[in-house]
Structure formats: C-alpha cells, structure tokens
C-alpha cells in the first residue's frame, strides 16, 4: 500500500516537474522552456510579480537570465530582459512574435476587435498602420502641423507665465497632459478639447490614466481564463467606466462633424484635419473602414499618446529639478541656439540641441513609460538560444530592466544625460539597449510626433523658467500600470528668468 502510494506520488511529482518547470510535452516531443523560478501548483509564479512587477522581474532576471519563463496561472509568460534577446524577438523573429496577448481589460467596449493596439497582424491592422504612417505621422504631415504645435506650446508658456505672476504652483503632469491633449485634438478635430486647469481636461486625464492603470494591473482573469466571466477583481468593470467615458466624448466629436459635413454644401473636407481625412477614407470604402473603425482608431490615438507623453515629460522635469546643474546645462544650450529669451524653440532646432536630446533619452532609459512594451504573443514555437518559446506564450519585454542593467550602463540608477553625448544610441528601434517605443513591426507609430512634442515642451518649460519644488522634498517613486507614472505628482513653482 505504502509502496503504491509512493510510486504514484513520485510519478505525479515527476510529471509536474517535467511539465511545469523545464519542459513541456508537445506532439509527442519534449521541448525545453527558458529557465525560471519554480512554479507553485495551479497559481504558478503569480506571487513573484509583487506590487511593482517591472522591478520584481528585473531582480529575477539577474538569477535566471535575459530569457526567462514564468507561469502566471495557466499562462506561459516569457520575460525578455537583455538587448540581445530583445533583438532576436523583435527583429530576427519579428513576424513570429508580432501578435498580441490581449488582457481581459483590453476587451472593454469590444475594443480588441477593432483596435490597432490589440488586433493581431492582419489586413485590418495593416490598413490602420498604413493610415497612421501615410496620413498622420509622415514627415510631410508632421511638418504641416508645426504651426499648430507652436501655438499650443505658446499657450503652455502663457499659462506658466500667469502662474508665475500669481505665484501659483503648477502640477506639471496636468499641464503637459492638457498641452498633449490639445495638440492631438487640434490635429484630429481642429479644436482644443480642454483649457488649462479645466474640469474637462482633468476628467479626460482621469479616464485615460485610470484606464492605463487598470489595463496594467495583474488580473486573475488573465491568469485563469475560466474566471473571465466573474471579473474577480472588478477590473473589467472599472475599465469599462473609463472606456465608455472616452468613447462618449470621441463619439460626440465625430457626430458633430458628420452633421456639419452633411449640412455643408462643400461636403468634402471642410477643415482638412485628420477626422475629415478619416471620414473621406470611410466614404470611399465603408466596408474596409467604417465609422466604428474611426471611433476605435481615435480612442487608441488619444489613449496611447497623452498618458505616455505626459509621464515622460513629468519624469524629465522631476530629474532636472532634482539635478540643478543638468538643468542649467540644458538651459545654456537652449540660450545659445534660440538666442532671444522670448522665442519658443522651433522643431528645426531640435537636432541642434544634443544635450536636450540626451536629457530626453536619459529620461526614457530610466523611466520608460511602457515598462514591458505591450504584451506580444508567439504565433508558433520559436527556438531562441537553445530554448523554445512556445506558441501562444505571452512575451513581456522588460525595457525598464534593460535600461538599468549595470552590464550595459555605468551607474545605471544615476541621471546622466552626458552618457548619450559621445555615443550614437537612439530610441528609434535599432539600438536594443534603448527601446522605450519598441522595435520592429509593432513599434510605436506615434514616435515621430512624441519626439517633437517632448523636446518642444521640455525645451520651452526650462528655457524661460526656473523651477522650485513644492514641497521641498521630492518623492521619485513609481506607480505601476501599463504606463509607469510618478506616484506623487510633480508640483513646482515656476520662476521667471
Ligand atoms: C513618450 C511617448 C510614447 C511612448 C514611450 C510610446 C511607447 C509605445 C510602446 C512601447 C508601444 C508598444 C510597442 C510594442 O508592443 O512593441 C506603443 C504602441 C503604440 N503607440 Fe506609442 N508611445 C508614445 C507615444 C505615442 C503617440 C504620441 C501616439 C499617437 C498619437 C502613439 C500611438 C501608439 C499606437 C497606436 C500603438 C500601437 C501600435 C501597434 O500595436 O501596432 N504612441 N507605444
């Protein structure tokens, strides 16, 4: 009896070890998964994630290496934490890893069925990416939008001036959010969506940030798909509230335009902005690009653009205020290039400002707004460095860990823009030690706009103002979500120079 019990127990343990840790049975063969911490029965490695998964997984990768397996409930997750492996995944095997692992909260308002962010690579995804590339973020389109961005940056500077005069502290993230929101809403709808310090801007910000927080939270429904109908943590419900709010605002904007176009005798492009262009495209081929597709596309643009740009700007300002000598260096470069203190920096000046560019790179290295990129998914089994990344595995690329790896960066936790001055490293997806926008097929399509916006906003905020903290002591901790924010918003007093 005892012997039989031990025999059965040993067989079960053997199968458990074989199937969970090192290997998996596949079509009669055993495949070798990348190494990783030992998974507990049923829950796997869920507890390893902790409060701040990007930090917990960075620590684990020091033990298990740049290609690591975790079992999150029933989902095999492969965590990438080295530039060499990121290059294999995002460049060499780009197509095999180009699909998305869609979190349950990505399914709100059926968004995953229409969204350029969540659709797998296919005809509709390609169509949406083509529209982004040709009609939104081409050099020509971006150059045409320069005046508009200049106007919005001037408004930001005017707002800061007013606060200087009235000695009012500024919530920098909120001001940056309003600017990004208005740049985008003018580009798309030819209208400001929110004035500074307005309720509308705050509501929009709360909805976008709320959504990013919820979508980024570890969700039991993702780890155990059987739990999906029960939404055990209430995250889907919460995401729904935020998504419906955003959808309603965008829907209203589209409706107003459709009605205005119907009334106008010149029914074609009346304002010639992005919405007109999208409606024209839809009129030409409704079956390929419907009004509903436009709605979801705009939802993606607003959600993806505002929170990321805001978080980067807030961190850049926080680091500069924390390091006054770097702030002075950036300002003196700006003075040299732009001369007159009243001139807002031009987009054509950006490439003449290597220190400012280095500040933005250093900020994105230390504080990548999307610390794991968005989750990719393997379309087939792929062999990487002698291990097999199995079909359907979720791939998380820990760019936060890569940015702080001491074998790549000296003093990795120090804010040192100088490190980028003498090296040719950029964040455009070719240098895998710095990929805050991703790389390959799924690279962020908004990168060229984000690049211009970040330099314009940062340059204008530090060119004309010095900043004093309120309160004196600055908290630099992070709040984890799909976008990584400062946990305590940066509030500072501008001082006119
Ligand atoms: C600092 C600013 C920004 C950062 C750091 C950033 C970063 C990223 C990252 C990491 C991804 C996922 C890449 C991957 O999974 O491999 C992404 C995707 C995306 N981003 Fe951005 N982004 C920024 C700004 C913007 C802007 C301004 C827009 C548009 C106006 C935008 C639109 C998108 C879209 C539509 C996707 C989904 C692409 C796809 O899945 O095919 N982003 N972004």
Coordinates of C-alpha atoms and ligand atoms in Angstrom, one line a residue:
X1 CA 0.0 0.0 0.0
X2 CA 2.8 2.4 1.1
X3 CA 4.9 1.5 -1.9
X4 CA 2.0 2.0 -4.3
X5 CA 1.3 5.4 -2.8
X6 CA 5.0 6.5 -3.1
X7 CA 5.1 5.2 -6.7
X8 CA 2.0 7.2 -7.7
X9 CA 3.2 10.3 -5.8
X10 CA 6.7 10.0 -7.5
X11 CA 5.1 9.7 -10.9
X12 CA 2.8 12.7 -10.3
X13 CA 5.7 14.8 -9.0
X14 CA 7.9 13.8 -12.0
X15 CA 5.1 14.8 -14.4
X16 CA 4.5 18.0 -12.5
X17 CA 8.2 19.0 -12.6
X18 CA 8.6 17.9 -16.2
X19 CA 5.5 19.8 -17.4
X20 CA 5.8 22.9 -15.4
X21 CA 9.4 23.9 -14.9
X22 CA 11.8 22.9 -17.6
X23 CA 9.9 21.3 -20.4
X24 CA 6.5 20.8 -22.0
X25 CA 5.1 17.9 -23.9
X26 CA 4.4 18.9 -27.5
X27 CA 3.2 16.5 -30.2
X28 CA 5.0 13.7 -28.5
X29 CA 8.2 15.6 -28.1
X30 CA 9.6 17.3 -25.0
X31 CA 10.5 21.0 -25.6
X32 CA 12.9 23.0 -23.4
X33 CA 11.5 26.2 -22.0
X34 CA 13.8 29.0 -20.9
X35 CA 14.7 28.8 -17.2
X36 CA 12.6 30.5 -14.5
X37 CA 11.6 30.3 -10.9
X38 CA 9.8 27.2 -9.7
X39 CA 6.1 27.5 -10.2
X40 CA 3.7 26.6 -7.5
X41 CA 0.9 24.2 -8.2
X42 CA -2.1 25.9 -10.0
X43 CA -1.0 29.5 -9.3
X44 CA 2.4 29.2 -10.8
X45 CA 4.6 32.3 -10.2
X46 CA 1.9 34.9 -9.7
X47 CA 3.3 35.9 -6.3
X48 CA 6.6 36.7 -7.9
X49 CA 5.1 39.7 -9.6
X50 CA 4.7 41.7 -6.4
X51 CA 3.4 45.3 -6.3
X52 CA 5.9 46.5 -9.0
X53 CA 6.3 43.7 -11.5
X54 CA 8.9 45.5 -13.6
X55 CA 11.2 45.7 -10.5
X56 CA 10.4 42.1 -9.3
X57 CA 11.1 40.6 -12.7
X58 CA 14.3 42.7 -13.2
X59 CA 15.6 41.0 -9.9
X60 CA 14.5 37.6 -11.1
X61 CA 16.2 38.0 -14.5
X62 CA 19.5 38.5 -12.6
X63 CA 19.1 34.9 -11.4
X64 CA 17.6 33.3 -14.5
X65 CA 18.9 35.4 -17.3
X66 CA 17.6 37.6 -20.1
X67 CA 15.2 34.9 -21.3
X68 CA 13.0 33.6 -18.5
X69 CA 9.9 31.6 -18.2
X70 CA 7.1 32.3 -15.7
X71 CA 3.9 30.5 -15.3
X72 CA 1.2 33.0 -14.4
X73 CA -1.7 30.7 -13.5
X74 CA -2.2 28.8 -16.7
X75 CA -0.4 31.3 -19.0
X76 CA 3.2 30.7 -20.0
X77 CA 4.9 34.1 -20.0
X78 CA 8.4 34.7 -21.4
X79 CA 10.2 37.7 -20.0
X80 CA 12.9 39.3 -22.0
X81 CA 15.5 41.4 -20.2
X82 CA 18.5 41.7 -22.4
X83 CA 19.1 43.7 -25.6
X84 CA 20.5 40.7 -27.5
X85 CA 17.3 38.6 -26.8
X86 CA 15.1 41.6 -27.5
X87 CA 16.8 41.9 -30.9
X88 CA 16.1 38.2 -31.6
X89 CA 12.5 38.5 -30.6
X90 CA 11.6 41.9 -32.1
X91 CA 13.9 41.9 -35.2
X92 CA 15.1 38.4 -36.2
X93 CA 11.7 36.7 -35.4
X94 CA 9.6 39.9 -35.7
X95 CA 6.7 38.2 -37.5
X96 CA 6.5 35.2 -35.2
X97 CA 6.2 37.5 -32.2
X98 CA 4.1 40.2 -33.8
X99 CA 0.7 39.1 -32.3
X100 CA -0.7 40.5 -29.1
X101 CA -1.7 38.8 -25.9
X102 CA -4.8 40.8 -25.1
X103 CA -5.6 41.4 -21.4
X104 CA -9.2 40.9 -20.4
X105 CA -9.4 44.6 -19.7
X106 CA -8.4 45.2 -23.4
X107 CA -11.8 43.8 -24.4
X108 CA -13.8 46.7 -23.0
X109 CA -16.4 48.0 -25.4
X110 CA -15.2 45.2 -27.7
X111 CA -12.1 47.4 -28.4
X112 CA -9.8 44.4 -29.2
X113 CA -11.9 43.6 -32.3
X114 CA -11.1 47.0 -34.0
X115 CA -8.0 48.4 -32.2
X116 CA -4.6 48.9 -33.9
X117 CA -3.1 48.3 -30.5
X118 CA -4.7 44.9 -29.9
X119 CA -5.5 43.4 -33.3
X120 CA -3.2 40.6 -34.5
X121 CA -1.1 41.4 -37.6
X122 CA -3.6 41.0 -40.4
X123 CA -5.4 43.0 -43.1
X124 CA -7.2 45.4 -40.8
X125 CA -4.1 46.0 -38.6
X126 CA -2.0 46.7 -41.7
X127 CA -4.7 49.1 -43.0
X128 CA -4.7 51.1 -39.7
X129 CA -0.9 51.2 -39.6
X130 CA -0.8 52.4 -43.2
X131 CA -3.3 55.2 -42.4
X132 CA -1.1 56.2 -39.4
X133 CA 2.1 56.2 -41.5
X134 CA 0.8 57.9 -44.6
X135 CA -1.8 60.4 -43.2
X136 CA -0.8 61.1 -39.6
X137 CA 2.8 60.7 -38.9
X138 CA 4.6 61.2 -42.3
X139 CA 7.3 63.9 -42.3
X140 CA 5.1 66.0 -44.6
X141 CA 2.0 65.7 -42.3
X142 CA 4.1 66.5 -39.2
X143 CA 5.8 69.4 -40.9
X144 CA 2.4 70.8 -41.9
X145 CA 1.3 70.6 -38.2
X146 CA 4.3 72.7 -36.9
X147 CA 2.4 76.0 -36.6
X148 CA -0.4 74.3 -34.7
X149 CA 2.0 72.8 -32.2
X150 CA 3.9 76.1 -31.8
X151 CA 0.6 77.8 -30.9
X152 CA -0.2 75.1 -28.3
X153 CA 3.3 75.4 -26.8
X154 CA 2.8 79.2 -26.6
X155 CA -0.4 78.6 -24.7
X156 CA 1.5 76.4 -22.3
X157 CA 4.2 79.0 -21.8
X158 CA 1.5 81.7 -21.3
X159 CA -0.2 79.5 -18.7
X160 CA 3.1 79.1 -16.8
X161 CA 3.7 82.9 -17.1
X162 CA 0.3 83.5 -15.5
X163 CA 1.1 81.1 -12.6
X164 CA 4.4 82.9 -12.2
X165 CA 2.7 86.2 -11.8
X166 CA 0.0 84.9 -9.4
X167 CA 2.7 82.8 -7.6
X168 CA 0.6 79.6 -8.2
X169 CA 2.3 76.2 -8.2
X170 CA 1.9 74.1 -11.3
X171 CA 1.0 70.4 -11.5
X172 CA 3.4 69.7 -14.3
X173 CA 1.9 66.4 -15.4
X174 CA -1.5 68.0 -15.7
X175 CA -0.2 71.0 -17.7
X176 CA 1.7 68.6 -20.0
X177 CA -1.4 66.5 -20.4
X178 CA -3.6 69.4 -21.4
X179 CA -0.9 70.5 -23.9
X180 CA -0.6 67.0 -25.5
X181 CA -4.4 66.6 -25.5
X182 CA -4.9 69.9 -27.3
X183 CA -2.1 69.3 -29.8
X184 CA -3.7 66.0 -30.6
X185 CA -7.3 67.3 -30.6
X186 CA -6.4 70.2 -32.9
X187 CA -4.5 67.8 -35.2
X188 CA -7.5 65.5 -35.3
X189 CA -10.6 67.7 -34.7
X190 CA -9.3 71.3 -35.2
X191 CA -10.3 72.2 -31.7
X192 CA -9.0 72.5 -28.2
X193 CA -10.5 69.7 -26.1
X194 CA -9.7 71.4 -22.8
X195 CA -8.4 74.7 -21.3
X196 CA -5.7 74.6 -18.6
X197 CA -6.9 73.7 -15.1
X198 CA -10.3 72.8 -16.6
X199 CA -12.7 70.1 -15.4
X200 CA -12.8 68.6 -18.9
X201 CA -9.1 68.2 -19.1
X202 CA -9.0 66.6 -15.6
X203 CA -11.9 64.3 -16.5
X204 CA -10.2 63.2 -19.7
X205 CA -6.9 62.7 -17.9
X206 CA -8.5 60.7 -15.1
X207 CA -10.2 58.4 -17.7
X208 CA -7.0 57.9 -19.7
X209 CA -4.8 57.4 -16.7
X210 CA -7.4 55.3 -14.9
X211 CA -7.6 53.0 -18.0
X212 CA -3.8 52.7 -18.2
X213 CA -3.6 51.8 -14.5
X214 CA -6.4 49.2 -14.8
X215 CA -5.1 47.6 -18.0
X216 CA -1.6 47.3 -16.5
X217 CA -2.7 45.6 -13.2
X218 CA -2.1 41.9 -12.8
X219 CA -5.5 40.3 -13.3
X220 CA -6.6 36.9 -12.1
X221 CA -8.9 36.7 -15.1
X222 CA -5.9 36.7 -17.4
X223 CA -4.1 34.1 -15.5
X224 CA -7.1 31.8 -15.2
X225 CA -9.3 32.3 -18.3
X226 CA -12.1 30.3 -16.6
X227 CA -12.5 33.2 -14.2
X228 CA -13.2 35.7 -17.0
X229 CA -17.0 35.7 -16.7
X230 CA -16.6 36.6 -13.0
X231 CA -14.2 39.5 -13.3
X232 CA -12.9 38.6 -9.8
X233 CA -11.1 41.9 -9.1
X234 CA -13.7 44.1 -10.8
X235 CA -11.0 45.4 -13.2
X236 CA -13.1 44.9 -16.3
X237 CA -16.0 46.9 -14.7
X238 CA -13.6 49.7 -13.8
X239 CA -12.0 49.7 -17.3
X240 CA -15.5 49.9 -18.7
X241 CA -16.3 53.0 -16.8
X242 CA -13.2 54.8 -18.1
X243 CA -13.5 53.5 -21.7
X244 CA -17.2 54.4 -22.0
X245 CA -16.4 57.9 -20.9
X246 CA -13.7 58.3 -23.5
X247 CA -15.8 56.7 -26.2
X248 CA -18.7 59.0 -25.5
X249 CA -16.5 62.1 -25.8
X250 CA -15.0 60.9 -29.1
X251 CA -18.3 59.7 -30.5
X252 CA -19.8 63.2 -29.8
X253 CA -16.9 64.8 -31.7
X254 CA -17.4 62.5 -34.7
X255 CA -21.2 63.1 -34.7
X256 CA -20.8 66.8 -34.7
X257 CA -18.5 66.7 -37.7
X258 CA -20.7 64.2 -39.6
X259 CA -23.6 66.6 -39.1
X260 CA -21.6 69.6 -40.1
X261 CA -20.4 67.9 -43.3
X262 CA -23.9 66.9 -44.1
X263 CA -25.1 70.5 -43.9
X264 CA -22.1 72.0 -45.7
X265 CA -22.5 72.4 -49.5
X266 CA -18.8 71.5 -49.9
X267 CA -19.4 68.1 -48.4
X268 CA -15.7 67.1 -48.9
X269 CA -13.0 68.2 -46.5
X270 CA -14.2 71.3 -44.8
X271 CA -11.4 71.7 -42.2
X272 CA -8.9 69.3 -43.7
X273 CA -7.9 67.8 -40.4
X274 CA -7.4 64.1 -39.6
X275 CA -11.1 63.5 -38.9
X276 CA -12.1 64.8 -42.3
X277 CA -9.5 62.7 -43.9
X278 CA -10.7 59.6 -42.0
X279 CA -14.3 60.3 -42.9
X280 CA -13.3 60.7 -46.6
X281 CA -11.5 57.4 -46.4
X282 CA -14.5 55.8 -44.9
X283 CA -16.8 57.3 -47.5
X284 CA -14.7 55.8 -50.2
X285 CA -14.8 52.3 -48.7
X286 CA -17.2 51.9 -45.8
X287 CA -16.8 48.1 -45.7
X288 CA -13.0 48.4 -45.0
X289 CA -13.0 51.4 -42.8
X290 CA -16.3 52.2 -41.1
X291 CA -17.4 55.0 -38.7
X292 CA -16.9 52.4 -35.9
X293 CA -13.3 51.8 -37.0
X294 CA -12.7 55.6 -36.9
X295 CA -14.1 55.7 -33.3
X296 CA -11.8 52.9 -32.1
X297 CA -8.8 54.3 -34.0
X298 CA -9.2 57.7 -32.3
X299 CA -9.7 56.0 -29.0
X300 CA -6.3 54.3 -29.5
X301 CA -4.5 57.5 -30.5
X302 CA -5.8 59.5 -27.6
X303 CA -5.2 56.8 -25.0
X304 CA -1.7 55.9 -26.4
X305 CA -0.5 59.5 -26.9
X306 CA -1.5 61.5 -23.9
X307 CA -0.5 59.4 -20.9
X308 CA 2.9 58.3 -22.3
X309 CA 4.0 61.8 -23.3
X310 CA 2.8 63.3 -20.0
X311 CA 4.6 60.7 -17.9
X312 CA 7.9 61.2 -19.9
X313 CA 7.7 65.0 -19.5
X314 CA 6.9 64.8 -15.8
X315 CA 9.9 62.5 -15.2
X316 CA 12.2 64.6 -17.3
X317 CA 11.2 67.7 -15.3
X318 CA 11.5 65.9 -12.0
X319 CA 15.0 64.6 -12.9
X320 CA 16.1 68.1 -14.0
X321 CA 14.7 69.8 -10.9
X322 CA 16.5 67.2 -8.9
X323 CA 19.7 67.9 -10.7
X324 CA 20.0 71.7 -11.0
X325 CA 23.4 71.6 -12.7
X326 CA 21.9 69.5 -15.6
X327 CA 19.0 71.9 -15.8
X328 CA 21.5 74.8 -16.1
X329 CA 23.4 72.9 -18.8
X330 CA 20.3 72.2 -20.8
X331 CA 19.2 75.9 -20.5
X332 CA 22.5 77.3 -21.5
X333 CA 22.5 75.1 -24.7
X334 CA 18.9 76.4 -25.4
X335 CA 20.1 80.0 -24.9
X336 CA 22.9 79.5 -27.3
X337 CA 20.7 78.1 -30.0
X338 CA 17.5 80.0 -29.6
X339 CA 19.1 83.4 -28.6
X340 CA 16.2 85.7 -27.7
X341 CA 14.5 84.6 -24.4
X342 CA 11.1 85.2 -25.9
X343 CA 11.5 82.8 -28.8
X344 CA 9.8 79.4 -28.4
X345 CA 12.0 76.6 -29.7
X346 CA 11.4 75.6 -33.3
X347 CA 11.1 72.0 -34.3
X348 CA 14.0 72.5 -36.7
X349 CA 16.2 73.5 -33.7
X350 CA 15.8 70.0 -32.0
X351 CA 18.7 68.4 -33.9
X352 CA 20.9 71.3 -32.9
X353 CA 20.3 70.6 -29.2
X354 CA 22.3 67.5 -28.4
X355 CA 22.1 68.0 -24.6
X356 CA 18.3 68.4 -24.6
X357 CA 18.1 65.3 -26.8
X358 CA 20.3 63.5 -24.3
X359 CA 18.0 64.5 -21.5
X360 CA 15.0 63.0 -23.2
X361 CA 16.9 59.8 -24.0
X362 CA 18.1 59.5 -20.4
X363 CA 14.6 60.1 -19.1
X364 CA 13.3 57.3 -21.4
X365 CA 16.1 55.0 -20.3
X366 CA 15.3 55.4 -16.6
X367 CA 11.6 55.8 -16.8
X368 CA 10.3 54.1 -19.9
X369 CA 6.5 54.9 -19.8
X370 CA 5.5 51.4 -21.0
X371 CA 7.9 49.3 -19.0
X372 CA 7.1 45.9 -20.6
X373 CA 6.2 47.3 -24.0
X374 CA 2.7 46.0 -24.8
X375 CA 2.4 42.2 -24.4
X376 CA 3.4 40.3 -27.6
X377 CA 2.3 36.7 -28.3
X378 CA 4.2 33.9 -30.1
X379 CA 2.4 32.7 -33.3
X380 CA 4.4 29.5 -33.4
X381 CA 7.2 27.7 -31.5
X382 CA 10.4 29.6 -31.9
X383 CA 13.9 28.4 -30.9
X384 CA 15.9 31.1 -29.1
X385 CA 19.4 30.4 -27.7
X386 CA 18.7 26.7 -27.4
X387 CA 15.3 27.1 -25.7
X388 CA 11.9 27.0 -27.2
X389 CA 9.4 29.9 -26.8
X390 CA 6.2 28.0 -27.3
X391 CA 3.3 29.0 -29.5
X392 CA 0.7 31.3 -27.7
X393 CA 3.2 32.3 -24.9
X394 CA 2.9 35.8 -23.8
X395 CA 6.1 37.9 -24.3
X396 CA 6.9 40.7 -21.9
X397 CA 10.0 42.8 -22.8
X398 CA 11.2 44.4 -19.7
X399 CA 12.7 47.6 -21.1
X400 CA 12.9 49.0 -17.6
X401 CA 15.3 46.2 -16.6
X402 CA 17.4 46.7 -19.8
X403 CA 17.6 50.5 -19.1
X404 CA 19.0 49.8 -15.6
X405 CA 21.3 46.9 -16.4
X406 CA 24.8 47.6 -14.9
X407 CA 26.4 45.4 -17.5
X408 CA 25.1 47.9 -20.2
X409 CA 25.1 51.2 -18.4
X410 CA 27.6 52.6 -15.9
X411 CA 26.0 53.9 -12.7
X412 CA 22.6 52.8 -14.1
X413 CA 20.5 54.5 -11.5
X414 CA 22.1 57.9 -11.9
X415 CA 20.5 60.5 -14.2
X416 CA 23.4 61.3 -16.5
X417 CA 22.4 62.7 -19.9
X418 CA 26.1 63.1 -20.7
X419 CA 26.3 59.3 -21.3
X420 CA 24.5 59.9 -24.6
X421 CA 26.7 62.7 -25.9
X422 CA 29.5 60.7 -27.4
X423 CA 27.6 57.6 -28.5
X424 CA 25.3 57.1 -31.4
X425 CA 22.4 55.5 -29.5
X426 CA 18.8 56.4 -30.4
X427 CA 15.4 55.2 -29.4
X428 CA 14.1 54.6 -32.9
X429 CA 14.1 50.8 -32.6
X430 CA 17.6 50.0 -33.9
X431 CA 19.6 50.2 -30.6
X432 CA 18.1 47.4 -28.5
X433 CA 19.6 48.8 -25.2
X434 CA 17.1 51.7 -25.6
X435 CA 13.8 50.7 -26.9
X436 CA 11.1 52.6 -25.0
X437 CA 9.0 52.7 -28.2
X438 CA 9.5 49.1 -29.0
X439 CA 11.0 47.9 -32.3
X440 CA 10.0 46.0 -35.5
X441 CA 6.5 45.7 -36.9
X442 CA 4.8 46.8 -33.6
X443 CA 7.0 49.8 -32.9
X444 CA 5.0 52.8 -31.7
X445 CA 3.7 54.6 -34.8
X446 CA 3.4 57.9 -32.8
X447 CA 7.2 58.0 -32.2
X448 CA 7.9 60.9 -34.6
X449 CA 5.1 63.0 -33.0
X450 CA 6.2 62.1 -29.5
X451 CA 9.8 63.0 -30.3
X452 CA 8.8 66.5 -31.5
X453 CA 6.4 67.1 -28.6
X454 CA 8.7 66.0 -25.9
X455 CA 11.6 68.3 -27.0
X456 CA 9.3 71.3 -27.6
X457 CA 7.5 71.1 -24.3
X458 CA 10.6 70.4 -22.2
X459 CA 12.7 73.0 -24.0
X460 CA 10.1 75.6 -23.6
X461 CA 9.5 74.9 -19.9
X462 CA 13.1 75.1 -18.9
X463 CA 14.2 77.8 -21.4
X464 CA 12.2 80.6 -19.8
X465 CA 11.6 79.4 -16.2
X466 CA 13.5 78.1 -13.3
X467 CA 11.5 75.7 -11.1
X468 CA 11.2 75.4 -7.3
X469 CA 9.8 72.4 -5.7
X470 CA 6.7 72.3 -3.6
X471 CA 7.1 70.6 -1.2
X472 CA 10.8 70.9 -0.9
X473 CA 11.3 67.1 -0.6
X474 CA 10.7 65.3 -3.9
X475 CA 9.3 61.8 -4.0
X476 CA 10.7 59.9 -7.0
X477 CA 8.8 56.6 -6.6
X478 CA 6.9 55.0 -9.4
X479 CA 3.2 53.9 -9.7
X480 CA 2.9 50.7 -11.8
X481 CA 0.3 50.5 -14.6
X482 CA 0.6 49.8 -18.3
X483 CA 2.1 53.3 -18.2
X484 CA 4.6 54.0 -15.4
X485 CA 3.9 57.2 -13.6
X486 CA 5.4 59.2 -10.7
X487 CA 3.4 58.0 -7.7
X488 CA 3.3 61.6 -6.3
X489 CA 2.5 64.2 -9.0
X490 CA 5.2 66.7 -9.6
X491 CA 4.1 70.2 -8.3
X492 CA 6.5 73.1 -8.7
X493 CA 6.6 76.8 -8.7
X494 CA 7.9 78.5 -11.9
X495 CA 10.3 81.4 -11.5
X496 CA 10.7 83.7 -14.5
X497 CA 14.3 84.0 -15.6
Ligands
LIG1 C1 6.7 59.1 -25.0 C2 5.7 58.8 -25.8 C3 5.4 57.4 -26.2 C4 6.0 56.2 -25.8 C5 7.1 56.0 -24.9 C6 5.2 55.1 -26.5 C7 5.5 53.8 -26.4 C8 4.9 52.8 -27.1 C9 5.1 51.4 -26.9 C10 6.2 50.8 -26.1 C11 4.3 50.7 -27.7 C12 4.2 49.2 -27.9 C13 5.3 48.6 -28.7 C14 5.4 47.1 -28.7 O1 4.5 46.5 -28.2 O2 6.3 46.6 -29.2 C15 3.4 51.7 -28.4 C16 2.4 51.4 -29.2 C17 1.6 52.3 -29.8 N1 1.7 53.7 -29.7 FE1 3.0 54.7 -28.6 N2 4.3 55.7 -27.3 C18 4.3 57.1 -27.2 C19 3.5 58.0 -27.8 C20 2.6 57.7 -28.7 C21 1.9 58.7 -29.5 C22 2.1 60.2 -29.5 C23 1.0 58.0 -30.3 C24 -0.1 58.5 -31.3 C25 -0.5 59.7 -31.4 C26 1.1 56.6 -30.0 C27 0.4 55.6 -30.6 C28 0.6 54.2 -30.4 C29 -0.1 53.1 -31.0 C30 -1.4 53.3 -31.9 C31 0.5 51.9 -30.7 C32 0.0 50.5 -31.0 C33 0.8 50.0 -32.2 C34 0.6 48.6 -32.6 O3 0.3 47.7 -31.8 O4 0.7 48.3 -33.8 N3 2.1 56.4 -29.1 N4 3.8 52.9 -28.0

